[in-house]
Amino acid sequence: WSGSTLAPGLIEAGSTDRLATPFVANDHIYFSRYANNGPVRLYEASLVGAPALHPVSELNVGTAASYPVLTPDALTIFWVDNRINMNVFSVWRADRSTTTDPFSNARPAINITNGRAFVPVGVSADACRLYVIGSPLVAGTGQDQEIAVLGR
């Protein structure tokens, strides 16, 4: 493999902000950006042409929007957020008609059940299955992490 830097300067030199949980779909990268003691927000940047960093403002309602994954056509996004209750993180879903439209109709996709929290990690090629990792809500309970497949 060889290559070049696609998006230099997405975070300014000297900034305390960090990028986390990147996901690439349709020549765009979606990720969480956070600062010390600040809110976690979703951003996207093109990986083609002149990259520009843009917040996914329509989804940044809670204080911890993170772990974005998109369907292969980039028309549906799943992410983790605490927009209903500051202490409860759920997987959310939003859709758009085209890749240039904003996402809309944000709604819970998975609610926390059986004392477990789920983080989306991928969507099947046919967009019918969401892959998640489940973790216990309370550390040290003896419960293992699990990989689950959720179908529609």
Coordinates of C-alpha atoms in Angstrom, one line a residue:
W1 CA 0.0 0.0 0.0
S2 CA 1.1 3.5 -0.7
G3 CA -0.8 6.8 -0.6
S4 CA -1.0 10.3 0.6
T5 CA -2.7 12.4 3.3
L6 CA -6.3 12.9 2.3
A7 CA -7.4 15.4 4.9
P8 CA -4.6 17.3 6.5
G9 CA -5.5 19.8 9.2
L10 CA -8.9 18.4 10.1
I11 CA -8.0 19.3 13.6
E12 CA -5.8 22.3 14.0
A13 CA -2.3 22.0 15.4
G14 CA -2.3 22.6 19.1
S15 CA -6.0 21.8 19.5
T16 CA -7.1 19.5 22.4
D17 CA -9.9 18.1 20.2
R18 CA -9.7 14.4 19.1
L19 CA -11.2 12.3 16.4
A20 CA -12.7 8.9 17.3
T21 CA -14.8 6.1 15.9
P22 CA -14.3 6.8 12.2
F23 CA -16.5 5.1 9.5
V24 CA -16.0 5.5 5.7
A25 CA -19.0 5.4 3.3
N26 CA -19.2 6.8 -0.3
D27 CA -15.9 8.7 -0.2
H28 CA -16.8 10.4 3.0
I29 CA -15.5 9.8 6.5
Y30 CA -17.9 10.1 9.4
F31 CA -16.5 10.4 13.0
S32 CA -16.9 11.7 16.5
R33 CA -14.9 14.8 17.5
Y34 CA -14.5 15.6 21.1
A35 CA -12.6 18.1 23.4
N36 CA -11.7 17.7 27.0
N37 CA -14.8 18.0 29.1
G38 CA -16.8 19.0 26.1
P39 CA -19.7 17.5 24.1
V40 CA -19.0 14.7 21.6
R41 CA -20.3 15.6 18.1
L42 CA -20.6 13.9 14.8
Y43 CA -18.7 15.2 11.8
E44 CA -18.2 14.3 8.2
A45 CA -15.5 15.1 5.6
S46 CA -15.1 14.3 2.0
L47 CA -12.2 12.1 1.0
V48 CA -12.3 13.4 -2.6
G49 CA -11.2 16.8 -3.7
A50 CA -10.6 19.5 -1.1
P51 CA -11.7 17.9 2.2
A52 CA -13.8 20.1 4.4
L53 CA -14.9 19.3 7.9
H54 CA -18.6 19.7 8.5
P55 CA -20.6 18.9 11.7
V56 CA -23.7 16.7 11.1
S57 CA -25.7 19.4 12.9
E58 CA -29.1 17.8 12.5
L59 CA -27.9 14.8 14.6
N60 CA -25.9 16.6 17.3
V61 CA -28.7 17.1 19.8
G62 CA -27.4 15.2 22.9
T63 CA -24.0 15.6 24.4
A64 CA -22.4 12.4 23.3
A65 CA -23.1 11.6 19.6
S66 CA -20.6 8.9 18.6
Y67 CA -20.0 5.6 16.9
P68 CA -21.5 6.4 13.5
V69 CA -22.1 3.7 10.9
L70 CA -23.9 4.1 7.6
T71 CA -25.7 1.8 5.1
P72 CA -23.7 1.1 2.0
D73 CA -25.7 3.7 0.1
A74 CA -25.0 6.3 2.9
L75 CA -28.7 7.1 3.1
T76 CA -29.2 5.7 6.7
I77 CA -27.0 6.4 9.7
F78 CA -26.9 4.7 13.0
W79 CA -25.1 6.2 16.0
V80 CA -25.0 6.2 19.8
D81 CA -26.5 9.2 21.6
N82 CA -27.8 10.3 25.0
R83 CA -30.4 12.8 23.7
I84 CA -33.3 11.6 25.9
N85 CA -31.5 11.0 29.2
M86 CA -27.9 12.2 29.9
N87 CA -27.1 8.8 31.6
V88 CA -28.7 6.5 29.0
F89 CA -27.0 5.8 25.7
S90 CA -29.0 4.3 22.9
V91 CA -28.5 3.5 19.3
W92 CA -30.3 6.0 17.1
R93 CA -31.2 6.0 13.4
A94 CA -31.9 8.7 10.8
D95 CA -32.5 8.7 7.1
R96 CA -32.1 11.0 4.1
S97 CA -33.3 10.8 0.5
T98 CA -30.0 11.6 -1.2
T99 CA -26.4 11.8 0.0
T100 CA -26.5 15.6 -0.2
D101 CA -29.6 15.9 1.9
P102 CA -29.5 16.3 5.7
F103 CA -30.5 13.4 7.8
S104 CA -34.0 13.6 9.3
N105 CA -36.5 11.6 11.3
A106 CA -34.0 10.7 14.1
R107 CA -35.4 7.9 16.3
P108 CA -34.2 5.2 18.6
A109 CA -33.1 2.1 16.7
I110 CA -32.2 0.0 19.7
N111 CA -33.1 0.6 23.3
I112 CA -30.9 -0.6 26.2
T113 CA -32.2 -3.9 27.3
N114 CA -31.2 -6.5 29.9
G115 CA -28.6 -4.3 31.4
R116 CA -26.6 -4.0 28.2
A117 CA -25.6 -1.1 26.0
F118 CA -25.1 -1.6 22.3
V119 CA -22.7 0.1 19.9
P120 CA -23.2 -0.2 16.1
V121 CA -20.1 -1.5 14.2
G122 CA -21.5 -2.1 10.7
V123 CA -24.4 -2.7 8.3
S124 CA -24.8 -5.5 5.9
A125 CA -24.4 -4.9 2.1
D126 CA -28.2 -5.3 1.7
A127 CA -28.9 -2.9 4.7
C128 CA -31.1 -5.5 6.3
R129 CA -28.7 -6.3 9.2
L130 CA -27.1 -4.1 11.8
Y131 CA -24.0 -5.5 13.6
V132 CA -23.5 -4.3 17.2
I133 CA -21.3 -5.0 20.1
G134 CA -23.1 -5.4 23.4
S135 CA -21.5 -4.5 26.7
P136 CA -22.7 -4.7 30.3
L137 CA -23.9 -1.3 31.7
V138 CA -22.1 -1.9 34.9
A139 CA -18.4 -3.0 34.8
G140 CA -17.4 -5.9 36.8
T141 CA -20.7 -7.8 36.7
G142 CA -19.1 -10.8 35.1
Q143 CA -21.0 -10.3 31.8
D144 CA -19.0 -10.7 28.6
Q145 CA -19.1 -8.4 25.6
E146 CA -21.1 -9.9 22.7
I147 CA -21.4 -9.4 19.0
A148 CA -25.0 -9.4 17.9
V149 CA -26.7 -9.2 14.5
L150 CA -30.1 -7.4 14.5
G151 CA -32.3 -7.9 11.5
R152 CA -35.3 -6.0 10.1

